[in-house]
N, CA, C and O atoms as a Tinker XYZ file with bonds, in Angstrom:
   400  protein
     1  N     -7.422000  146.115000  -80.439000    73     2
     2  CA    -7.026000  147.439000  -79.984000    64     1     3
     3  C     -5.539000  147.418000  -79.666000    63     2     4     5
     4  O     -5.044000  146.352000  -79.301000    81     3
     5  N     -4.709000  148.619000  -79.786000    73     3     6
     6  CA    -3.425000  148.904000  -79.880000    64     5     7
     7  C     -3.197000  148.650000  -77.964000    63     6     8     9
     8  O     -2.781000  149.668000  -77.410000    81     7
     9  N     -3.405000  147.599000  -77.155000    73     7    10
    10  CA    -3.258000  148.117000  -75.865000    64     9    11
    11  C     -2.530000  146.665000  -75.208000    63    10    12    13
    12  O     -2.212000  145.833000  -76.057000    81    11
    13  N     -2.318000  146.401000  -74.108000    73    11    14
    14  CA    -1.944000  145.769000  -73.081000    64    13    15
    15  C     -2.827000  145.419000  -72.258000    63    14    16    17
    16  O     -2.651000  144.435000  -71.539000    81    15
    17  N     -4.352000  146.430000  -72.192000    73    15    18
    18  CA    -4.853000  146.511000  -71.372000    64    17    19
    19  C     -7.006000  146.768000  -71.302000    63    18    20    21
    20  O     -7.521000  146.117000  -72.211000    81    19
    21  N     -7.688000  147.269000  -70.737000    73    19    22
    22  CA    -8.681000  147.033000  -71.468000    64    21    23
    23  C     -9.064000  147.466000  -72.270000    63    22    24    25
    24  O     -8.515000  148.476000  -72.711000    81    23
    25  N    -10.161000  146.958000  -72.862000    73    23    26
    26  CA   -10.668000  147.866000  -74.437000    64    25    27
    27  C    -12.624000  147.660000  -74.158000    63    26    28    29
    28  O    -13.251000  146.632000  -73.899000    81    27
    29  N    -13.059000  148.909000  -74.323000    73    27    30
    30  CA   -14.492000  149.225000  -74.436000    64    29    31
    31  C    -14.549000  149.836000  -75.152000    63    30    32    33
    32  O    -13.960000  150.864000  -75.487000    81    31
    33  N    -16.045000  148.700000  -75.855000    73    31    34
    34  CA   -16.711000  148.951000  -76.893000    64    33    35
    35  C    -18.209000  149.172000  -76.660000    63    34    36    37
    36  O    -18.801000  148.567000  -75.767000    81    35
    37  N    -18.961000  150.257000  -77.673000    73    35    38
    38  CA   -20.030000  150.323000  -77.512000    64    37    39
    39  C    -21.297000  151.052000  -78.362000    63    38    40    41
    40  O    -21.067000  151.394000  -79.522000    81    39
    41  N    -22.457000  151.257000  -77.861000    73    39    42
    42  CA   -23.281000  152.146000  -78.534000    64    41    43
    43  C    -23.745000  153.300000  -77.983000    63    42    44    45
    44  O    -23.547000  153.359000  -76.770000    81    43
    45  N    -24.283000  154.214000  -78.454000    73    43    46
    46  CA   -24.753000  155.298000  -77.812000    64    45    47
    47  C    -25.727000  156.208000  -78.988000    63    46    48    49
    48  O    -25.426000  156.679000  -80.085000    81    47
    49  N    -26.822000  156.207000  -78.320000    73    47    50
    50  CA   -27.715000  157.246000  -79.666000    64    49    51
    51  C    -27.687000  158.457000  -79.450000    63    50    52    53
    52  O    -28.679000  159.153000  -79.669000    81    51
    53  N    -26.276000  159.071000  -78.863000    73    51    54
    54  CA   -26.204000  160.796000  -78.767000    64    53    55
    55  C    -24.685000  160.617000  -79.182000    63    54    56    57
    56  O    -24.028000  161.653000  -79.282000    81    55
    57  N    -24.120000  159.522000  -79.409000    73    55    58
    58  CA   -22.481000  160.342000  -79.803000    64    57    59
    59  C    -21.467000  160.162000  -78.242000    63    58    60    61
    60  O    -20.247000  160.053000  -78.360000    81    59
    61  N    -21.973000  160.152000  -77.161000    73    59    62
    62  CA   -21.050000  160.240000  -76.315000    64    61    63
    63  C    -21.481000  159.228000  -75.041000    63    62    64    65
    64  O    -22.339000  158.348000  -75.116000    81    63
    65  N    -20.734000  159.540000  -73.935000    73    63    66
    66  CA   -21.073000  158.707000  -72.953000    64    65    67
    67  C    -22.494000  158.237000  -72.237000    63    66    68    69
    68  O    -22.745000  157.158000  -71.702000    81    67
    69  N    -23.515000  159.641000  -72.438000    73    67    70
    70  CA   -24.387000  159.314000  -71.702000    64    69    71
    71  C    -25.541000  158.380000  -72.416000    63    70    72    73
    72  O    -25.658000  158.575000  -73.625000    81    71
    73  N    -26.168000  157.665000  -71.994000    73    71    74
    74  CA   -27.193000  156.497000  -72.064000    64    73    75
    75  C    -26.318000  155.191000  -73.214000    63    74    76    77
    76  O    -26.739000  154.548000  -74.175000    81    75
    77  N    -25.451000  155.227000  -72.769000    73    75    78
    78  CA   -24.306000  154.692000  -74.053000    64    77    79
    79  C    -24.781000  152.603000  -73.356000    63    78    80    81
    80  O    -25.237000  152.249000  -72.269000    81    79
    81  N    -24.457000  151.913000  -74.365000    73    79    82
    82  CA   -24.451000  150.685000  -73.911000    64    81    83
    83  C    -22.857000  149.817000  -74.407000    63    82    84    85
    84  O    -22.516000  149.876000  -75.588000    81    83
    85  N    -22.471000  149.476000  -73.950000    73    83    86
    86  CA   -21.394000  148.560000  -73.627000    64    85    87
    87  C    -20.808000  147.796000  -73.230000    63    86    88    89
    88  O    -21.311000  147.398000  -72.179000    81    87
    89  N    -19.609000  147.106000  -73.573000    73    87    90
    90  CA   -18.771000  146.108000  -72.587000    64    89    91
    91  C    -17.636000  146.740000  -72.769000    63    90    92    93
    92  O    -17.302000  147.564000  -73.622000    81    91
    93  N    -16.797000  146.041000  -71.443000    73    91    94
    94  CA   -15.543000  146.208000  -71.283000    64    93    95
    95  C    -14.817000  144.766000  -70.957000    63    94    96    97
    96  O    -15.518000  143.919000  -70.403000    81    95
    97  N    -13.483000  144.450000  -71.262000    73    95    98
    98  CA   -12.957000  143.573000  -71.507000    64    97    99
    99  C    -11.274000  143.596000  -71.608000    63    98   100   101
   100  O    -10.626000  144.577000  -71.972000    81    99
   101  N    -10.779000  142.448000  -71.252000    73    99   102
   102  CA    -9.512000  142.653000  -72.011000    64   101   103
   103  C     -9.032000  141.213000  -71.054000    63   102   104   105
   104  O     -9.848000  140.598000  -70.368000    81   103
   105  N     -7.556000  140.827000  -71.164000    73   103   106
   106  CA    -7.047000  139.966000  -71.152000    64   105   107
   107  C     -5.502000  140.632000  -69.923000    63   106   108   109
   108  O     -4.510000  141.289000  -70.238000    81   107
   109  N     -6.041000  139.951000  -68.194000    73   107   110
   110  CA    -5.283000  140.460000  -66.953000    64   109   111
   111  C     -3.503000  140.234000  -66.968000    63   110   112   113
   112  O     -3.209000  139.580000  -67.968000    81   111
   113  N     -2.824000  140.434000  -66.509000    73   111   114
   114  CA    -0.995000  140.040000  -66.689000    64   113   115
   115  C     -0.876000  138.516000  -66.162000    63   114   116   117
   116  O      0.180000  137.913000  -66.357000    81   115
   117  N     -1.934000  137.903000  -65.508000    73   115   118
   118  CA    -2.122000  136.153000  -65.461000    64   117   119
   119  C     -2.392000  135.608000  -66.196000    63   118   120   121
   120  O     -2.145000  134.404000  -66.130000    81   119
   121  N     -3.077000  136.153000  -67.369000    73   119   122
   122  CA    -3.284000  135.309000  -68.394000    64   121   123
   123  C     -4.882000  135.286000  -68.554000    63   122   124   125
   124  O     -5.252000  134.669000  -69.552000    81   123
   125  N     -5.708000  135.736000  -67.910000    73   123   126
   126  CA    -7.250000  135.340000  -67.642000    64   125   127
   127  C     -7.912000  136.057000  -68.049000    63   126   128   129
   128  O     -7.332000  137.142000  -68.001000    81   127
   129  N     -9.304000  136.207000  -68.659000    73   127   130
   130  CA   -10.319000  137.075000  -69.568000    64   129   131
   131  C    -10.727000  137.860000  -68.512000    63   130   132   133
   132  O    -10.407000  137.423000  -67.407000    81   131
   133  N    -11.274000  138.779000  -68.532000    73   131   134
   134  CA   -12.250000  139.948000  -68.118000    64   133   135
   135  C    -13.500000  140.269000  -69.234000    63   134   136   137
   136  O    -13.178000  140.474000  -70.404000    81   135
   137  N    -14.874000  140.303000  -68.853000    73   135   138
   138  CA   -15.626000  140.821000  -69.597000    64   137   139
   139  C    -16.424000  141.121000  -69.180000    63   138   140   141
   140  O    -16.928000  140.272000  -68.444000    81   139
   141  N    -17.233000  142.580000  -69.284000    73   139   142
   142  CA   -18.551000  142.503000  -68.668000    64   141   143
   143  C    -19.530000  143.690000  -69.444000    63   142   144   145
   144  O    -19.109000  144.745000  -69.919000    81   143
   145  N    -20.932000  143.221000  -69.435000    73   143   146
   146  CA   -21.985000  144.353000  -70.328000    64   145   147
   147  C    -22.537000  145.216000  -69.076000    63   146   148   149
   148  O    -23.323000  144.873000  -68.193000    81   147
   149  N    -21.762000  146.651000  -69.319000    73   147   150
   150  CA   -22.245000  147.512000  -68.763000    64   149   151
   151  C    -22.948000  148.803000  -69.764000    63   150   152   153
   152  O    -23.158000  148.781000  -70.976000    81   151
   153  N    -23.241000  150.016000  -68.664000    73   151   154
   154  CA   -24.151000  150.933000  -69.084000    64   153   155
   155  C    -23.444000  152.322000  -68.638000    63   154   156   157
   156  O    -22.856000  152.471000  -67.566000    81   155
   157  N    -23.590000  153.263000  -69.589000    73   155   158
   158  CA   -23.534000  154.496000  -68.588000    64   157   159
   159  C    -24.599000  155.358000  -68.598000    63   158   160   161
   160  O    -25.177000  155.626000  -69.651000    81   159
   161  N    -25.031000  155.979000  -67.184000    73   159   162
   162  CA   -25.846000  157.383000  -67.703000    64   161   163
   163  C    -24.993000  158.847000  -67.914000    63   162   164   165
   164  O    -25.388000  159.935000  -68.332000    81   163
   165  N    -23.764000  158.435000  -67.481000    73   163   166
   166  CA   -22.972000  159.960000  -67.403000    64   165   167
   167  C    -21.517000  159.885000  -67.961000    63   166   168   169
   168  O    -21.172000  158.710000  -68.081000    81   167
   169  N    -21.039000  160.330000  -68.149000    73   167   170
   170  CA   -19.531000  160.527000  -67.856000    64   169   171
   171  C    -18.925000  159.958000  -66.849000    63   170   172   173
   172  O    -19.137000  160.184000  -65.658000    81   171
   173  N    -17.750000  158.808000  -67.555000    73   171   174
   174  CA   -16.944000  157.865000  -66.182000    64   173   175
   175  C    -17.115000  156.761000  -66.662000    63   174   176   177
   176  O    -17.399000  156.326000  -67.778000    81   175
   177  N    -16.781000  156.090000  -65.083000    73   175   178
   178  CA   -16.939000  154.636000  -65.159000    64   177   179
   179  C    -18.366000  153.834000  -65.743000    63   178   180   181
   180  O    -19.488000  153.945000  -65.249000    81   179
   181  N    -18.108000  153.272000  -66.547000    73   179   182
   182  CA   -19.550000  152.721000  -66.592000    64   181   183
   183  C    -20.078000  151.725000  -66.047000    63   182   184   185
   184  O    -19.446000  150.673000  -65.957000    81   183
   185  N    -21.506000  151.869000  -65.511000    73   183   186
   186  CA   -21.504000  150.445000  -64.230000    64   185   187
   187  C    -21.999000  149.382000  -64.694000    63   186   188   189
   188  O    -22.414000  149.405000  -65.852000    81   187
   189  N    -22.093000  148.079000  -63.857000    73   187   190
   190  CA   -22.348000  146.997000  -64.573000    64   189   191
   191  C    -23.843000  146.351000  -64.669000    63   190   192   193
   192  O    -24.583000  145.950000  -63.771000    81   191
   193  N    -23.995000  146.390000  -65.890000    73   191   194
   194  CA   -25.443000  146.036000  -66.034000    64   193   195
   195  C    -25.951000  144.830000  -65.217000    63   194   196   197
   196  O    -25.332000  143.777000  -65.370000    81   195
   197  N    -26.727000  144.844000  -64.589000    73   195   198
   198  CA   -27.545000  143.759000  -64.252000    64   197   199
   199  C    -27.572000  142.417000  -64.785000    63   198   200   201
   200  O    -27.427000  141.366000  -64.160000    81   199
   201  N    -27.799000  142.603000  -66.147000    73   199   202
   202  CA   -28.071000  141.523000  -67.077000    64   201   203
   203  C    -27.162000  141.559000  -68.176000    63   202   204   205
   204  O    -27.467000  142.137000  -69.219000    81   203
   205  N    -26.130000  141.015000  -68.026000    73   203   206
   206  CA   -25.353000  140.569000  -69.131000    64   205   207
   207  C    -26.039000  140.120000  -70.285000    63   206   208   209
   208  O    -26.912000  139.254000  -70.338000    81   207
   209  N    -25.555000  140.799000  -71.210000    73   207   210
   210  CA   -26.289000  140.108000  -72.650000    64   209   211
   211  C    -25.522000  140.160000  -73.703000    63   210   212   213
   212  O    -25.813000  139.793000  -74.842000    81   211
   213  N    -24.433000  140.662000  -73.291000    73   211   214
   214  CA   -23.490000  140.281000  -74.739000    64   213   215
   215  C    -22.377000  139.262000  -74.192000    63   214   216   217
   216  O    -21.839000  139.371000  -73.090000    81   215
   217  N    -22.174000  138.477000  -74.923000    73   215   218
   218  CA   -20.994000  137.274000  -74.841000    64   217   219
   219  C    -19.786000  137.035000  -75.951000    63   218   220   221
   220  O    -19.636000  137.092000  -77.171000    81   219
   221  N    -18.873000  136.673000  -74.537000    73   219   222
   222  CA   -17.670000  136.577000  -74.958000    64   221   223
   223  C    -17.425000  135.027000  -75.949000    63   222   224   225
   224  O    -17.938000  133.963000  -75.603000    81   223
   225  N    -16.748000  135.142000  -76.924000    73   223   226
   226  CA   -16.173000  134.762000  -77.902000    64   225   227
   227  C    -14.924000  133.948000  -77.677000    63   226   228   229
   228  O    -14.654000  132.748000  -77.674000    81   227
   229  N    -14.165000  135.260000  -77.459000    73   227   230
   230  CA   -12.897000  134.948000  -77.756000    64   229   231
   231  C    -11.887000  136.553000  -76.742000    63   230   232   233
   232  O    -12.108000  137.735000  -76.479000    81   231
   233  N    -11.132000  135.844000  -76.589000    73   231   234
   234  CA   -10.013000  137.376000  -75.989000    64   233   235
   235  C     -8.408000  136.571000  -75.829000    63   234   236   237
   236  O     -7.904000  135.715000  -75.101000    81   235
   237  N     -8.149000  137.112000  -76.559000    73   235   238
   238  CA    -6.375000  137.425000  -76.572000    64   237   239
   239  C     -5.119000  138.353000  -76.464000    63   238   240   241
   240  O     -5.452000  139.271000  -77.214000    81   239
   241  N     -3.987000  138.644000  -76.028000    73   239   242
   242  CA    -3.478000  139.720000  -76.070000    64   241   243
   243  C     -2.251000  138.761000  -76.459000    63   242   244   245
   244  O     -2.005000  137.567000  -76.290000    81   243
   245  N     -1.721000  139.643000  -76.948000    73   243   246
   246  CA    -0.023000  139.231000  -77.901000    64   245   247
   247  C      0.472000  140.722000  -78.556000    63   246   248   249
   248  O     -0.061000  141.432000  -79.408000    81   247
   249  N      1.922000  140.902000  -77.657000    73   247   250
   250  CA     2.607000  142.122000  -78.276000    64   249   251
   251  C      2.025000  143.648000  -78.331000    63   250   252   253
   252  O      2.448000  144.574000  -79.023000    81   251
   253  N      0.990000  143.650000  -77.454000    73   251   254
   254  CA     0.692000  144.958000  -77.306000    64   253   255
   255  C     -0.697000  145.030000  -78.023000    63   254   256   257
   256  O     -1.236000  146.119000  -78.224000    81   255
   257  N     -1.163000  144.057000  -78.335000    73   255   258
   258  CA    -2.380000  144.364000  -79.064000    64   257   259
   259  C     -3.730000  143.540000  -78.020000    63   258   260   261
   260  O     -3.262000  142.936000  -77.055000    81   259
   261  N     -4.684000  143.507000  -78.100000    73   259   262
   262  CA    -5.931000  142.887000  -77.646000    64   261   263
   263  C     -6.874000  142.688000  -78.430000    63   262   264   265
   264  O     -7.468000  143.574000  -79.044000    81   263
   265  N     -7.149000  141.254000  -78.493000    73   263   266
   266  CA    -8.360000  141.114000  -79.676000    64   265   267
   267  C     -9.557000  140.429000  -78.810000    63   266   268   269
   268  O     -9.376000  139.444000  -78.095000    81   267
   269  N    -10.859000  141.117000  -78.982000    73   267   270
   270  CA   -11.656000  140.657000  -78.152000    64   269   271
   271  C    -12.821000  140.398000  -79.313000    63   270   272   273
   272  O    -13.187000  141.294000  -80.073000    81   271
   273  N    -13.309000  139.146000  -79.339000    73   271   274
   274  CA   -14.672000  139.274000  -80.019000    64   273   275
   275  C    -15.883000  138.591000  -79.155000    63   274   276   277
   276  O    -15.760000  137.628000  -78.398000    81   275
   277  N    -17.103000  139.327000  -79.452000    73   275   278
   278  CA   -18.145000  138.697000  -78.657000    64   277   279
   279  C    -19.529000  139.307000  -79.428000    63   278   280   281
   280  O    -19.381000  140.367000  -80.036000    81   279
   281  N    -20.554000  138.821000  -79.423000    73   279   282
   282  CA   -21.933000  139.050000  -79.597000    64   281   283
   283  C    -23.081000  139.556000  -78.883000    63   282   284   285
   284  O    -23.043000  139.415000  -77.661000    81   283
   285  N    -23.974000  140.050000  -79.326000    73   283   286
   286  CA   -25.493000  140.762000  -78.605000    64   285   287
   287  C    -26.296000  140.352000  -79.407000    63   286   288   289
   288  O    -25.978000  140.546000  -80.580000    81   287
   289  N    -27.800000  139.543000  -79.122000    73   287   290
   290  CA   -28.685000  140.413000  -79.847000    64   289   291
   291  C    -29.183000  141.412000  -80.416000    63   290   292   293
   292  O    -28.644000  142.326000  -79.791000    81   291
   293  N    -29.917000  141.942000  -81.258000    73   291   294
   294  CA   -30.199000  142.818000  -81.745000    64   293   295
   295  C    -30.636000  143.607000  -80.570000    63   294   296   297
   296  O    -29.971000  144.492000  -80.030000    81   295
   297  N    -32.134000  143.095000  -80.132000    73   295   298
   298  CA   -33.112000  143.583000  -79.343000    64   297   299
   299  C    -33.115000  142.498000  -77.612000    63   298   300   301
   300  O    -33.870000  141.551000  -77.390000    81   299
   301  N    -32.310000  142.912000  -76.895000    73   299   302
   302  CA   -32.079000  142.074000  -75.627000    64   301   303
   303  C    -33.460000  142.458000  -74.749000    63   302   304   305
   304  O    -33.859000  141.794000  -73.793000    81   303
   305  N    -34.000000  143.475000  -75.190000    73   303   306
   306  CA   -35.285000  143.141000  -73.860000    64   305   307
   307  C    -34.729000  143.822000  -72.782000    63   306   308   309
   308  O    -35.528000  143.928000  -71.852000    81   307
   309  N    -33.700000  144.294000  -72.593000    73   307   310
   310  CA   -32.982000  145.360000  -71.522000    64   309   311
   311  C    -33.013000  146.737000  -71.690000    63   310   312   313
   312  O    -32.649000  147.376000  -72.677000    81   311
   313  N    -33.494000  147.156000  -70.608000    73   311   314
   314  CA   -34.322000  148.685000  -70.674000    64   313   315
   315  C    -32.426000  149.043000  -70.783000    63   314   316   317
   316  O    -32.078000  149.586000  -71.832000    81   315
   317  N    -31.415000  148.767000  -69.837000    73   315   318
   318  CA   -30.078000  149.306000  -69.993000    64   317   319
   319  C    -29.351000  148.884000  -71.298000    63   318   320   321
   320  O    -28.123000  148.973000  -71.315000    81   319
   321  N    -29.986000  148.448000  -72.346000    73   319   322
   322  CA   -29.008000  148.136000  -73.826000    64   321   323
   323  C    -29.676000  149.037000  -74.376000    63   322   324   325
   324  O    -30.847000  149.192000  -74.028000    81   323
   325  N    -29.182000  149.743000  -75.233000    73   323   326
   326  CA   -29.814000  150.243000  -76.653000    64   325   327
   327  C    -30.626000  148.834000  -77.855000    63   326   328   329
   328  O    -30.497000  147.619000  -77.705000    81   327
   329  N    -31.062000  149.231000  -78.468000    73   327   330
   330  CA   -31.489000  147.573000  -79.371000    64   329   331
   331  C    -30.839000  148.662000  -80.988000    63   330   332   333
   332  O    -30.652000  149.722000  -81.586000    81   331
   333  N    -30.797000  147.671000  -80.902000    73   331   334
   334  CA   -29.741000  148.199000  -82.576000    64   333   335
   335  C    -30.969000  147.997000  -83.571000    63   334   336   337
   336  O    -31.785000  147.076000  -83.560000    81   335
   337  N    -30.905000  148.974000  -84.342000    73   335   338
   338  CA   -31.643000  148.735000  -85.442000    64   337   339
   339  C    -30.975000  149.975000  -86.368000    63   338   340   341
   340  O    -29.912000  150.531000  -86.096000    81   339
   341  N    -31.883000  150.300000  -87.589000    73   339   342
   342  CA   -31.479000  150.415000  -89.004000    64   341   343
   343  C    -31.573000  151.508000  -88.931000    63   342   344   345
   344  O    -32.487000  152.077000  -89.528000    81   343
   345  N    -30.708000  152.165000  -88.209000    73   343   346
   346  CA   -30.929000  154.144000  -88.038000    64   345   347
   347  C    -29.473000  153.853000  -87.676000    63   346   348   349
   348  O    -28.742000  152.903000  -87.394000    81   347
   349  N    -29.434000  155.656000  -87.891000    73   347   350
   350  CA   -28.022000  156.202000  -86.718000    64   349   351
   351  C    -27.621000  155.663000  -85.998000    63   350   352   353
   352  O    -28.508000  155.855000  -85.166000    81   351
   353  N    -26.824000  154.945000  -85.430000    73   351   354
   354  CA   -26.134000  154.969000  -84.390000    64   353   355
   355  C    -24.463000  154.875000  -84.263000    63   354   356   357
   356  O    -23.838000  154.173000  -85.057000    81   355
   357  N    -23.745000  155.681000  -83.140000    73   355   358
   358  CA   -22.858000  156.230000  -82.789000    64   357   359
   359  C    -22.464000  155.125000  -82.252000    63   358   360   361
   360  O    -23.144000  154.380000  -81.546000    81   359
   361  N    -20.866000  154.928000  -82.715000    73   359   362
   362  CA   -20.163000  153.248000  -81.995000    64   361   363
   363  C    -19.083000  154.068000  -81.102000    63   362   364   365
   364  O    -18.745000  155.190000  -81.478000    81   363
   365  N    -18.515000  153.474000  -79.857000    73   363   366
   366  CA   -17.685000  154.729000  -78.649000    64   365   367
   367  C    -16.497000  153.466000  -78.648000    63   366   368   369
   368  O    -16.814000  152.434000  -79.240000    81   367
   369  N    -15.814000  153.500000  -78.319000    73   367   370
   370  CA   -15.219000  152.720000  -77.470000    64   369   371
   371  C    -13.770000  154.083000  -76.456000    63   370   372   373
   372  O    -13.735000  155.298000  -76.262000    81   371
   373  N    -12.772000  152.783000  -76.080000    73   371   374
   374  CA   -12.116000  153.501000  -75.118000    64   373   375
   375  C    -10.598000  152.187000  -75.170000    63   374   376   377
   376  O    -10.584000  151.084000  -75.716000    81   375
   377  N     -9.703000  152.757000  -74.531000    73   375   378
   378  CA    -8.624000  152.013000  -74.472000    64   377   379
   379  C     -7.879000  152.177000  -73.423000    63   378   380   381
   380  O     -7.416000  153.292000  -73.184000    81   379
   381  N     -7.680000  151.335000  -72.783000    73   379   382
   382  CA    -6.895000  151.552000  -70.959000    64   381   383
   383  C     -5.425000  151.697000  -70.810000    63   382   384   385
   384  O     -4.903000  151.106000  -71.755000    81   383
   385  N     -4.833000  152.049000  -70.296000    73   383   386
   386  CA    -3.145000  152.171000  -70.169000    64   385   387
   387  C     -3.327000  150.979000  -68.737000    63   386   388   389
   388  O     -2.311000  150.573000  -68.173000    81   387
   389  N     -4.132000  150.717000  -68.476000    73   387   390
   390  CA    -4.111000  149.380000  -67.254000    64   389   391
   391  C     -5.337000  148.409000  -67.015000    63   390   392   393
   392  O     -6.418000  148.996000  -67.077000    81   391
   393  N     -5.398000  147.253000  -66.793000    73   391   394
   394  CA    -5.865000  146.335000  -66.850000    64   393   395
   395  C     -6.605000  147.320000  -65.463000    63   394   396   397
   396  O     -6.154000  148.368000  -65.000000    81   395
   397  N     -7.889000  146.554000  -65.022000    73   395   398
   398  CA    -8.842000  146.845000  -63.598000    64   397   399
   399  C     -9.847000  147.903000  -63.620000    63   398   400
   400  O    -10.532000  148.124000  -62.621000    81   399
């Protein structure tokens, strides 16, 4: 992502924020990862899931950019993930002007 700062990524089977599943992530001005699998039911902040189930990879920032990669199961068994399968689904993300 074009940023400095965090980057969320995610799913959602309506297109927008609500029942959406995600992480957020990015790389702090110390040098140190941030990551975490959250949920939203509404519009906003999205809170943090209980049960982490997607994992971090990798996270870097250099020159204004942020590269974050990480994995999920398909089907995590978490009433707060969506389970991905072979239909529709709507990918969201978001991009921060500040790390926190």
């Amino acid at each position: 992502a074009l940023t400095s700062a965090y980057v969320g990524f995610g799913f959602s089977s309506e297109g927008g924020m609500y029942n959406a599943d995600m992480v957020t992530g990015g790389v702090d001005n110390n040098g140190v990862t941030y990551f975490q699998d959250r949920y939203s039911a509404s519009i906003g902040e999205p809170v943090v899931d209980m049960e982490q189930n997607w994992s971090l990879i990798s996270a870097r920032e250099a020159r204004g950019v942020t590269n974050l990669r990480f994995v999920r199961d398909f089907d995590t068994g978490d009433v707060q993930d969506l389970p991905i399968q072979d239909q529709e689904t709507y990918f969201i993300w978001a991009i921060g002007s500040a790390d926190g």
